């Protein structure tokens, strides 16, 4: 690729990053459904027409935000394969509070917008497949069906914990951690034949 093309591509990526950053701020304030392209353009200090040069519509911006959030989560999963899930759940830890809030916005928008609902399905498929692969490496003795069931249960716990962060915790994190660890041990126990 020639230097002028590389420079143009770098400028294009930089502008997209700026629009995504502005979109994240705008969507956090107004929600996906409530934020208009005019508001997003003002937040990005661009015209609406300039934004359309980089993204075909608001859904395309949402899709890129979701993709980046899932990419970050997958990268984190790779770096911290041995992370203690029980501690994360018990202390209601989040990788990124803004990402968590934006994904709640995505979930709300998915109830109104079939395009965003499809994005959620794709994001879930990526996370689920990746988690299954990781757990299969850690527990090769378990069947694929058992691994899928375990990942489904852990997804429910993790996603439920995201929603529970909105309310005060009603049990001690230490006690919850012990219970989650017992639950985890039971989940990944060798299957009965």
mmCIF file with all atom_site columns, N, CA and C in Angstrom, residues 63-127:
data_model
loop_
_atom_site.group_PDB
_atom_site.id
_atom_site.type_symbol
_atom_site.label_atom_id
_atom_site.label_alt_id
_atom_site.label_comp_id
_atom_site.label_asym_id
_atom_site.label_entity_id
_atom_site.label_seq_id
_atom_site.pdbx_PDB_ins_code
_atom_site.Cartn_x
_atom_site.Cartn_y
_atom_site.Cartn_z
_atom_site.occupancy
_atom_site.B_iso_or_equiv
_atom_site.pdbx_formal_charge
_atom_site.auth_seq_id
_atom_site.auth_comp_id
_atom_site.auth_asym_id
_atom_site.auth_atom_id
_atom_site.pdbx_PDB_model_num
ATOM 1   N N  . UNK A 1 63  ? -23.319 -0.740  16.149 1.00 0.00 ? 63  UNK A N  1
ATOM 2   C CA . UNK A 1 63  ? -22.676 -2.009  15.821 1.00 0.00 ? 63  UNK A CA 1
ATOM 3   C C  . UNK A 1 63  ? -21.172 -1.954  16.072 1.00 0.00 ? 63  UNK A C  1
ATOM 4   N N  . UNK A 1 64  ? -20.542 -0.855  15.704 1.00 0.00 ? 64  UNK A N  1
ATOM 5   C CA . UNK A 1 64  ? -19.102 -0.715  15.928 1.00 0.00 ? 64  UNK A CA 1
ATOM 6   C C  . UNK A 1 64  ? -18.786 -0.622  17.421 1.00 0.00 ? 64  UNK A C  1
ATOM 7   N N  . UNK A 1 65  ? -19.613 0.069   18.174 1.00 0.00 ? 65  UNK A N  1
ATOM 8   C CA . UNK A 1 65  ? -19.413 0.153   19.627 1.00 0.00 ? 65  UNK A CA 1
ATOM 9   C C  . UNK A 1 65  ? -19.523 -1.242  20.244 1.00 0.00 ? 65  UNK A C  1
ATOM 10  N N  . UNK A 1 66  ? -20.557 -1.988  19.875 1.00 0.00 ? 66  UNK A N  1
ATOM 11  C CA . UNK A 1 66  ? -20.746 -3.339  20.403 1.00 0.00 ? 66  UNK A CA 1
ATOM 12  C C  . UNK A 1 66  ? -19.559 -4.225  20.023 1.00 0.00 ? 66  UNK A C  1
ATOM 13  N N  . UNK A 1 67  ? -19.119 -4.137  18.771 1.00 0.00 ? 67  UNK A N  1
ATOM 14  C CA . UNK A 1 67  ? -17.980 -4.939  18.318 1.00 0.00 ? 67  UNK A CA 1
ATOM 15  C C  . UNK A 1 67  ? -16.750 -4.637  19.160 1.00 0.00 ? 67  UNK A C  1
ATOM 16  N N  . UNK A 1 68  ? -16.492 -3.365  19.418 1.00 0.00 ? 68  UNK A N  1
ATOM 17  C CA . UNK A 1 68  ? -15.308 -2.993  20.206 1.00 0.00 ? 68  UNK A CA 1
ATOM 18  C C  . UNK A 1 68  ? -15.424 -3.455  21.653 1.00 0.00 ? 68  UNK A C  1
ATOM 19  N N  . UNK A 1 69  ? -16.610 -3.382  22.210 1.00 0.00 ? 69  UNK A N  1
ATOM 20  C CA . UNK A 1 69  ? -16.801 -3.860  23.587 1.00 0.00 ? 69  UNK A CA 1
ATOM 21  C C  . UNK A 1 69  ? -16.547 -5.365  23.654 1.00 0.00 ? 69  UNK A C  1
ATOM 22  N N  . UNK A 1 70  ? -17.104 -6.103  22.707 1.00 0.00 ? 70  UNK A N  1
ATOM 23  C CA . UNK A 1 70  ? -16.925 -7.559  22.704 1.00 0.00 ? 70  UNK A CA 1
ATOM 24  C C  . UNK A 1 70  ? -15.468 -7.905  22.434 1.00 0.00 ? 70  UNK A C  1
ATOM 25  N N  . UNK A 1 71  ? -14.818 -7.194  21.519 1.00 0.00 ? 71  UNK A N  1
ATOM 26  C CA . UNK A 1 71  ? -13.385 -7.424  21.270 1.00 0.00 ? 71  UNK A CA 1
ATOM 27  C C  . UNK A 1 71  ? -12.581 -7.242  22.555 1.00 0.00 ? 71  UNK A C  1
ATOM 28  N N  . UNK A 1 72  ? -12.894 -6.194  23.323 1.00 0.00 ? 72  UNK A N  1
ATOM 29  C CA . UNK A 1 72  ? -12.181 -5.939  24.581 1.00 0.00 ? 72  UNK A CA 1
ATOM 30  C C  . UNK A 1 72  ? -12.445 -7.056  25.587 1.00 0.00 ? 72  UNK A C  1
ATOM 31  N N  . UNK A 1 73  ? -13.673 -7.524  25.651 1.00 0.00 ? 73  UNK A N  1
ATOM 32  C CA . UNK A 1 73  ? -14.000 -8.607  26.583 1.00 0.00 ? 73  UNK A CA 1
ATOM 33  C C  . UNK A 1 73  ? -13.290 -9.893  26.195 1.00 0.00 ? 73  UNK A C  1
ATOM 34  N N  . UNK A 1 74  ? -13.246 -10.195 24.897 1.00 0.00 ? 74  UNK A N  1
ATOM 35  C CA . UNK A 1 74  ? -12.562 -11.406 24.448 1.00 0.00 ? 74  UNK A CA 1
ATOM 36  C C  . UNK A 1 74  ? -11.060 -11.310 24.727 1.00 0.00 ? 74  UNK A C  1
ATOM 37  N N  . UNK A 1 75  ? -10.482 -10.146 24.493 1.00 0.00 ? 75  UNK A N  1
ATOM 38  C CA . UNK A 1 75  ? -9.054  -9.952  24.774 1.00 0.00 ? 75  UNK A CA 1
ATOM 39  C C  . UNK A 1 75  ? -8.785  -10.137 26.264 1.00 0.00 ? 75  UNK A C  1
ATOM 40  N N  . UNK A 1 76  ? -9.682  -9.632  27.098 1.00 0.00 ? 76  UNK A N  1
ATOM 41  C CA . UNK A 1 76  ? -9.523  -9.787  28.537 1.00 0.00 ? 76  UNK A CA 1
ATOM 42  C C  . UNK A 1 76  ? -9.622  -11.256 28.936 1.00 0.00 ? 76  UNK A C  1
ATOM 43  N N  . UNK A 1 77  ? -10.545 -11.976 28.323 1.00 0.00 ? 77  UNK A N  1
ATOM 44  C CA . UNK A 1 77  ? -10.688 -13.399 28.614 1.00 0.00 ? 77  UNK A CA 1
ATOM 45  C C  . UNK A 1 77  ? -9.393  -14.144 28.286 1.00 0.00 ? 77  UNK A C  1
ATOM 46  N N  . UNK A 1 78  ? -8.740  -13.757 27.202 1.00 0.00 ? 78  UNK A N  1
ATOM 47  C CA . UNK A 1 78  ? -7.495  -14.419 26.810 1.00 0.00 ? 78  UNK A CA 1
ATOM 48  C C  . UNK A 1 78  ? -6.366  -14.111 27.792 1.00 0.00 ? 78  UNK A C  1
ATOM 49  N N  . UNK A 1 79  ? -6.312  -12.861 28.254 1.00 0.00 ? 79  UNK A N  1
ATOM 50  C CA . UNK A 1 79  ? -5.237  -12.459 29.175 1.00 0.00 ? 79  UNK A CA 1
ATOM 51  C C  . UNK A 1 79  ? -5.423  -13.039 30.555 1.00 0.00 ? 79  UNK A C  1
ATOM 52  N N  . UNK A 1 80  ? -6.656  -13.276 30.951 1.00 0.00 ? 80  UNK A N  1
ATOM 53  C CA . UNK A 1 80  ? -6.935  -13.674 32.328 1.00 0.00 ? 80  UNK A CA 1
ATOM 54  C C  . UNK A 1 80  ? -7.703  -14.984 32.363 1.00 0.00 ? 80  UNK A C  1
ATOM 55  N N  . UNK A 1 81  ? -7.188  -15.976 31.677 1.00 0.00 ? 81  UNK A N  1
ATOM 56  C CA . UNK A 1 81  ? -7.879  -17.267 31.617 1.00 0.00 ? 81  UNK A CA 1
ATOM 57  C C  . UNK A 1 81  ? -8.091  -17.862 33.005 1.00 0.00 ? 81  UNK A C  1
ATOM 58  N N  . UNK A 1 82  ? -7.204  -17.554 33.939 1.00 0.00 ? 82  UNK A N  1
ATOM 59  C CA . UNK A 1 82  ? -7.308  -18.144 35.270 1.00 0.00 ? 82  UNK A CA 1
ATOM 60  C C  . UNK A 1 82  ? -8.028  -17.228 36.261 1.00 0.00 ? 82  UNK A C  1
ATOM 61  N N  . UNK A 1 83  ? -8.690  -16.203 35.761 1.00 0.00 ? 83  UNK A N  1
ATOM 62  C CA . UNK A 1 83  ? -9.359  -15.261 36.667 1.00 0.00 ? 83  UNK A CA 1
ATOM 63  C C  . UNK A 1 83  ? -10.395 -15.991 37.507 1.00 0.00 ? 83  UNK A C  1
ATOM 64  N N  . UNK A 1 84  ? -10.538 -15.573 38.716 1.00 0.00 ? 84  UNK A N  1
ATOM 65  C CA . UNK A 1 84  ? -11.481 -16.211 39.616 1.00 0.00 ? 84  UNK A CA 1
ATOM 66  C C  . UNK A 1 84  ? -12.869 -15.613 39.398 1.00 0.00 ? 84  UNK A C  1
ATOM 67  N N  . UNK A 1 85  ? -13.705 -16.348 38.703 1.00 0.00 ? 85  UNK A N  1
ATOM 68  C CA . UNK A 1 85  ? -15.066 -15.905 38.391 1.00 0.00 ? 85  UNK A CA 1
ATOM 69  C C  . UNK A 1 85  ? -15.862 -15.651 39.667 1.00 0.00 ? 85  UNK A C  1
ATOM 70  N N  . UNK A 1 86  ? -15.614 -16.459 40.696 1.00 0.00 ? 86  UNK A N  1
ATOM 71  C CA . UNK A 1 86  ? -16.350 -16.293 41.955 1.00 0.00 ? 86  UNK A CA 1
ATOM 72  C C  . UNK A 1 86  ? -16.104 -14.909 42.553 1.00 0.00 ? 86  UNK A C  1
ATOM 73  N N  . UNK A 1 87  ? -14.864 -14.449 42.505 1.00 0.00 ? 87  UNK A N  1
ATOM 74  C CA . UNK A 1 87  ? -14.548 -13.121 43.046 1.00 0.00 ? 87  UNK A CA 1
ATOM 75  C C  . UNK A 1 87  ? -15.203 -12.019 42.215 1.00 0.00 ? 87  UNK A C  1
ATOM 76  N N  . UNK A 1 88  ? -15.154 -12.159 40.904 1.00 0.00 ? 88  UNK A N  1
ATOM 77  C CA . UNK A 1 88  ? -15.779 -11.142 40.041 1.00 0.00 ? 88  UNK A CA 1
ATOM 78  C C  . UNK A 1 88  ? -17.266 -11.014 40.340 1.00 0.00 ? 88  UNK A C  1
ATOM 79  N N  . UNK A 1 89  ? -17.944 -12.151 40.492 1.00 0.00 ? 89  UNK A N  1
ATOM 80  C CA . UNK A 1 89  ? -19.376 -12.126 40.759 1.00 0.00 ? 89  UNK A CA 1
ATOM 81  C C  . UNK A 1 89  ? -19.672 -11.605 42.170 1.00 0.00 ? 89  UNK A C  1
ATOM 82  N N  . UNK A 1 90  ? -18.931 -12.078 43.158 1.00 0.00 ? 90  UNK A N  1
ATOM 83  C CA . UNK A 1 90  ? -19.200 -11.715 44.550 1.00 0.00 ? 90  UNK A CA 1
ATOM 84  C C  . UNK A 1 90  ? -18.983 -10.226 44.807 1.00 0.00 ? 90  UNK A C  1
ATOM 85  N N  . UNK A 1 91  ? -17.945 -9.661  44.213 1.00 0.00 ? 91  UNK A N  1
ATOM 86  C CA . UNK A 1 91  ? -17.656 -8.246  44.430 1.00 0.00 ? 91  UNK A CA 1
ATOM 87  C C  . UNK A 1 91  ? -18.254 -7.369  43.333 1.00 0.00 ? 91  UNK A C  1
ATOM 88  N N  . UNK A 1 92  ? -19.044 -7.996  42.448 1.00 0.00 ? 92  UNK A N  1
ATOM 89  C CA . UNK A 1 92  ? -19.719 -7.278  41.361 1.00 0.00 ? 92  UNK A CA 1
ATOM 90  C C  . UNK A 1 92  ? -18.741 -6.424  40.565 1.00 0.00 ? 92  UNK A C  1
ATOM 91  N N  . UNK A 1 93  ? -17.625 -7.025  40.202 1.00 0.00 ? 93  UNK A N  1
ATOM 92  C CA . UNK A 1 93  ? -16.600 -6.308  39.451 1.00 0.00 ? 93  UNK A CA 1
ATOM 93  C C  . UNK A 1 93  ? -17.001 -6.197  37.984 1.00 0.00 ? 93  UNK A C  1
ATOM 94  N N  . UNK A 1 94  ? -16.650 -5.091  37.380 1.00 0.00 ? 94  UNK A N  1
ATOM 95  C CA . UNK A 1 94  ? -16.890 -4.879  35.954 1.00 0.00 ? 94  UNK A CA 1
ATOM 96  C C  . UNK A 1 94  ? -15.560 -4.576  35.289 1.00 0.00 ? 94  UNK A C  1
ATOM 97  N N  . UNK A 1 95  ? -15.383 -5.060  34.081 1.00 0.00 ? 95  UNK A N  1
ATOM 98  C CA . UNK A 1 95  ? -14.169 -4.728  33.342 1.00 0.00 ? 95  UNK A CA 1
ATOM 99  C C  . UNK A 1 95  ? -14.135 -3.241  33.026 1.00 0.00 ? 95  UNK A C  1
ATOM 100 N N  . UNK A 1 96  ? -15.302 -2.711  32.659 1.00 0.00 ? 96  UNK A N  1
ATOM 101 C CA . UNK A 1 96  ? -15.406 -1.303  32.281 1.00 0.00 ? 96  UNK A CA 1
ATOM 102 C C  . UNK A 1 96  ? -16.842 -0.865  32.549 1.00 0.00 ? 96  UNK A C  1
ATOM 103 N N  . UNK A 1 97  ? -17.021 0.045   33.480 1.00 0.00 ? 97  UNK A N  1
ATOM 104 C CA . UNK A 1 97  ? -18.368 0.482   33.868 1.00 0.00 ? 97  UNK A CA 1
ATOM 105 C C  . UNK A 1 97  ? -19.132 1.088   32.687 1.00 0.00 ? 97  UNK A C  1
ATOM 106 N N  . UNK A 1 98  ? -18.447 1.888   31.865 1.00 0.00 ? 98  UNK A N  1
ATOM 107 C CA . UNK A 1 98  ? -19.124 2.481   30.704 1.00 0.00 ? 98  UNK A CA 1
ATOM 108 C C  . UNK A 1 98  ? -19.579 1.408   29.721 1.00 0.00 ? 98  UNK A C  1
ATOM 109 N N  . UNK A 1 99  ? -18.723 0.412   29.490 1.00 0.00 ? 99  UNK A N  1
ATOM 110 C CA . UNK A 1 99  ? -19.114 -0.681  28.594 1.00 0.00 ? 99  UNK A CA 1
ATOM 111 C C  . UNK A 1 99  ? -20.339 -1.410  29.128 1.00 0.00 ? 99  UNK A C  1
ATOM 112 N N  . UNK A 1 100 ? -20.353 -1.650  30.441 1.00 0.00 ? 100 UNK A N  1
ATOM 113 C CA . UNK A 1 100 ? -21.502 -2.330  31.046 1.00 0.00 ? 100 UNK A CA 1
ATOM 114 C C  . UNK A 1 100 ? -22.781 -1.518  30.823 1.00 0.00 ? 100 UNK A C  1
ATOM 115 N N  . UNK A 1 101 ? -22.693 -0.210  31.063 1.00 0.00 ? 101 UNK A N  1
ATOM 116 C CA . UNK A 1 101 ? -23.868 0.648   30.890 1.00 0.00 ? 101 UNK A CA 1
ATOM 117 C C  . UNK A 1 101 ? -24.293 0.700   29.423 1.00 0.00 ? 101 UNK A C  1
ATOM 118 N N  . UNK A 1 102 ? -23.318 0.786   28.530 1.00 0.00 ? 102 UNK A N  1
ATOM 119 C CA . UNK A 1 102 ? -23.658 0.821   27.099 1.00 0.00 ? 102 UNK A CA 1
ATOM 120 C C  . UNK A 1 102 ? -24.310 -0.486  26.657 1.00 0.00 ? 102 UNK A C  1
ATOM 121 N N  . UNK A 1 103 ? -23.847 -1.616  27.179 1.00 0.00 ? 103 UNK A N  1
ATOM 122 C CA . UNK A 1 103 ? -24.465 -2.887  26.804 1.00 0.00 ? 103 UNK A CA 1
ATOM 123 C C  . UNK A 1 103 ? -25.886 -2.986  27.350 1.00 0.00 ? 103 UNK A C  1
ATOM 124 N N  . UNK A 1 104 ? -26.165 -2.353  28.483 1.00 0.00 ? 104 UNK A N  1
ATOM 125 C CA . UNK A 1 104 ? -27.555 -2.304  28.960 1.00 0.00 ? 104 UNK A CA 1
ATOM 126 C C  . UNK A 1 104 ? -28.397 -1.465  28.008 1.00 0.00 ? 104 UNK A C  1
ATOM 127 N N  . UNK A 1 105 ? -27.816 -0.382  27.505 1.00 0.00 ? 105 UNK A N  1
ATOM 128 C CA . UNK A 1 105 ? -28.518 0.441   26.505 1.00 0.00 ? 105 UNK A CA 1
ATOM 129 C C  . UNK A 1 105 ? -28.778 -0.373  25.238 1.00 0.00 ? 105 UNK A C  1
ATOM 130 N N  . UNK A 1 106 ? -27.790 -1.157  24.837 1.00 0.00 ? 106 UNK A N  1
ATOM 131 C CA . UNK A 1 106 ? -27.962 -2.003  23.651 1.00 0.00 ? 106 UNK A CA 1
ATOM 132 C C  . UNK A 1 106 ? -29.110 -2.979  23.876 1.00 0.00 ? 106 UNK A C  1
ATOM 133 N N  . UNK A 1 107 ? -29.140 -3.587  25.066 1.00 0.00 ? 107 UNK A N  1
ATOM 134 C CA . UNK A 1 107 ? -30.217 -4.539  25.367 1.00 0.00 ? 107 UNK A CA 1
ATOM 135 C C  . UNK A 1 107 ? -31.579 -3.859  25.299 1.00 0.00 ? 107 UNK A C  1
ATOM 136 N N  . UNK A 1 108 ? -31.675 -2.643  25.844 1.00 0.00 ? 108 UNK A N  1
ATOM 137 C CA . UNK A 1 108 ? -32.952 -1.914  25.787 1.00 0.00 ? 108 UNK A CA 1
ATOM 138 C C  . UNK A 1 108 ? -33.317 -1.591  24.342 1.00 0.00 ? 108 UNK A C  1
ATOM 139 N N  . UNK A 1 109 ? -32.344 -1.130  23.567 1.00 0.00 ? 109 UNK A N  1
ATOM 140 C CA . UNK A 1 109 ? -32.606 -0.796  22.165 1.00 0.00 ? 109 UNK A CA 1
ATOM 141 C C  . UNK A 1 109 ? -32.984 -2.039  21.363 1.00 0.00 ? 109 UNK A C  1
ATOM 142 N N  . UNK A 1 110 ? -32.421 -3.183  21.732 1.00 0.00 ? 110 UNK A N  1
ATOM 143 C CA . UNK A 1 110 ? -32.722 -4.435  21.030 1.00 0.00 ? 110 UNK A CA 1
ATOM 144 C C  . UNK A 1 110 ? -34.190 -4.825  21.166 1.00 0.00 ? 110 UNK A C  1
ATOM 145 N N  . UNK A 1 111 ? -34.858 -4.349  22.212 1.00 0.00 ? 111 UNK A N  1
ATOM 146 C CA . UNK A 1 111 ? -36.281 -4.659  22.367 1.00 0.00 ? 111 UNK A CA 1
ATOM 147 C C  . UNK A 1 111 ? -37.135 -3.883  21.375 1.00 0.00 ? 111 UNK A C  1
ATOM 148 N N  . UNK A 1 112 ? -36.577 -2.812  20.799 1.00 0.00 ? 112 UNK A N  1
ATOM 149 C CA . UNK A 1 112 ? -37.320 -1.977  19.853 1.00 0.00 ? 112 UNK A CA 1
ATOM 150 C C  . UNK A 1 112 ? -36.824 -2.101  18.421 1.00 0.00 ? 112 UNK A C  1
ATOM 151 N N  . UNK A 1 113 ? -35.587 -2.541  18.269 1.00 0.00 ? 113 UNK A N  1
ATOM 152 C CA . UNK A 1 113 ? -34.927 -2.454  16.978 1.00 0.00 ? 113 UNK A CA 1
ATOM 153 C C  . UNK A 1 113 ? -34.377 -3.826  16.586 1.00 0.00 ? 113 UNK A C  1
ATOM 154 N N  . UNK A 1 114 ? -34.961 -4.463  15.569 1.00 0.00 ? 114 UNK A N  1
ATOM 155 C CA . UNK A 1 114 ? -34.503 -5.804  15.186 1.00 0.00 ? 114 UNK A CA 1
ATOM 156 C C  . UNK A 1 114 ? -33.061 -5.829  14.687 1.00 0.00 ? 114 UNK A C  1
ATOM 157 N N  . UNK A 1 115 ? -32.564 -4.731  14.144 1.00 0.00 ? 115 UNK A N  1
ATOM 158 C CA . UNK A 1 115 ? -31.160 -4.681  13.703 1.00 0.00 ? 115 UNK A CA 1
ATOM 159 C C  . UNK A 1 115 ? -30.242 -4.771  14.916 1.00 0.00 ? 115 UNK A C  1
ATOM 160 N N  . UNK A 1 116 ? -30.572 -4.039  15.968 1.00 0.00 ? 116 UNK A N  1
ATOM 161 C CA . UNK A 1 116 ? -29.773 -4.078  17.195 1.00 0.00 ? 116 UNK A CA 1
ATOM 162 C C  . UNK A 1 116 ? -29.941 -5.433  17.882 1.00 0.00 ? 116 UNK A C  1
ATOM 163 N N  . UNK A 1 117 ? -31.126 -6.007  17.815 1.00 0.00 ? 117 UNK A N  1
ATOM 164 C CA . UNK A 1 117 ? -31.334 -7.352  18.378 1.00 0.00 ? 117 UNK A CA 1
ATOM 165 C C  . UNK A 1 117 ? -30.410 -8.354  17.687 1.00 0.00 ? 117 UNK A C  1
ATOM 166 N N  . UNK A 1 118 ? -30.255 -8.234  16.378 1.00 0.00 ? 118 UNK A N  1
ATOM 167 C CA . UNK A 1 118 ? -29.344 -9.123  15.639 1.00 0.00 ? 118 UNK A CA 1
ATOM 168 C C  . UNK A 1 118 ? -27.893 -8.901  16.081 1.00 0.00 ? 118 UNK A C  1
ATOM 169 N N  . UNK A 1 119 ? -27.545 -7.649  16.375 1.00 0.00 ? 119 UNK A N  1
ATOM 170 C CA . UNK A 1 119 ? -26.194 -7.355  16.889 1.00 0.00 ? 119 UNK A CA 1
ATOM 171 C C  . UNK A 1 119 ? -25.972 -8.061  18.220 1.00 0.00 ? 119 UNK A C  1
ATOM 172 N N  . UNK A 1 120 ? -26.980 -8.034  19.078 1.00 0.00 ? 120 UNK A N  1
ATOM 173 C CA . UNK A 1 120 ? -26.877 -8.696  20.384 1.00 0.00 ? 120 UNK A CA 1
ATOM 174 C C  . UNK A 1 120 ? -26.678 -10.204 20.216 1.00 0.00 ? 120 UNK A C  1
ATOM 175 N N  . UNK A 1 121 ? -27.405 -10.785 19.290 1.00 0.00 ? 121 UNK A N  1
ATOM 176 C CA . UNK A 1 121 ? -27.274 -12.224 19.037 1.00 0.00 ? 121 UNK A CA 1
ATOM 177 C C  . UNK A 1 121 ? -25.865 -12.538 18.555 1.00 0.00 ? 121 UNK A C  1
ATOM 178 N N  . UNK A 1 122 ? -25.344 -11.744 17.638 1.00 0.00 ? 122 UNK A N  1
ATOM 179 C CA . UNK A 1 122 ? -23.988 -11.949 17.119 1.00 0.00 ? 122 UNK A CA 1
ATOM 180 C C  . UNK A 1 122 ? -22.956 -11.785 18.228 1.00 0.00 ? 122 UNK A C  1
ATOM 181 N N  . UNK A 1 123 ? -23.108 -10.750 19.055 1.00 0.00 ? 123 UNK A N  1
ATOM 182 C CA . UNK A 1 123 ? -22.176 -10.525 20.165 1.00 0.00 ? 123 UNK A CA 1
ATOM 183 C C  . UNK A 1 123 ? -22.221 -11.697 21.140 1.00 0.00 ? 123 UNK A C  1
ATOM 184 N N  . UNK A 1 124 ? -23.419 -12.156 21.455 1.00 0.00 ? 124 UNK A N  1
ATOM 185 C CA . UNK A 1 124 ? -23.565 -13.290 22.365 1.00 0.00 ? 124 UNK A CA 1
ATOM 186 C C  . UNK A 1 124 ? -22.925 -14.545 21.775 1.00 0.00 ? 124 UNK A C  1
ATOM 187 N N  . UNK A 1 125 ? -23.124 -14.769 20.482 1.00 0.00 ? 125 UNK A N  1
ATOM 188 C CA . UNK A 1 125 ? -22.524 -15.941 19.836 1.00 0.00 ? 125 UNK A CA 1
ATOM 189 C C  . UNK A 1 125 ? -21.002 -15.898 19.926 1.00 0.00 ? 125 UNK A C  1
ATOM 190 N N  . UNK A 1 126 ? -20.415 -14.731 19.695 1.00 0.00 ? 126 UNK A N  1
ATOM 191 C CA . UNK A 1 126 ? -18.959 -14.603 19.785 1.00 0.00 ? 126 UNK A CA 1
ATOM 192 C C  . UNK A 1 126 ? -18.466 -14.908 21.196 1.00 0.00 ? 126 UNK A C  1
ATOM 193 N N  . UNK A 1 127 ? -19.106 -14.305 22.199 1.00 0.00 ? 127 UNK A N  1
ATOM 194 C CA . UNK A 1 127 ? -18.691 -14.511 23.580 1.00 0.00 ? 127 UNK A CA 1
ATOM 195 C C  . UNK A 1 127 ? -18.893 -15.975 23.996 1.00 0.00 ? 127 UNK A C  1
#
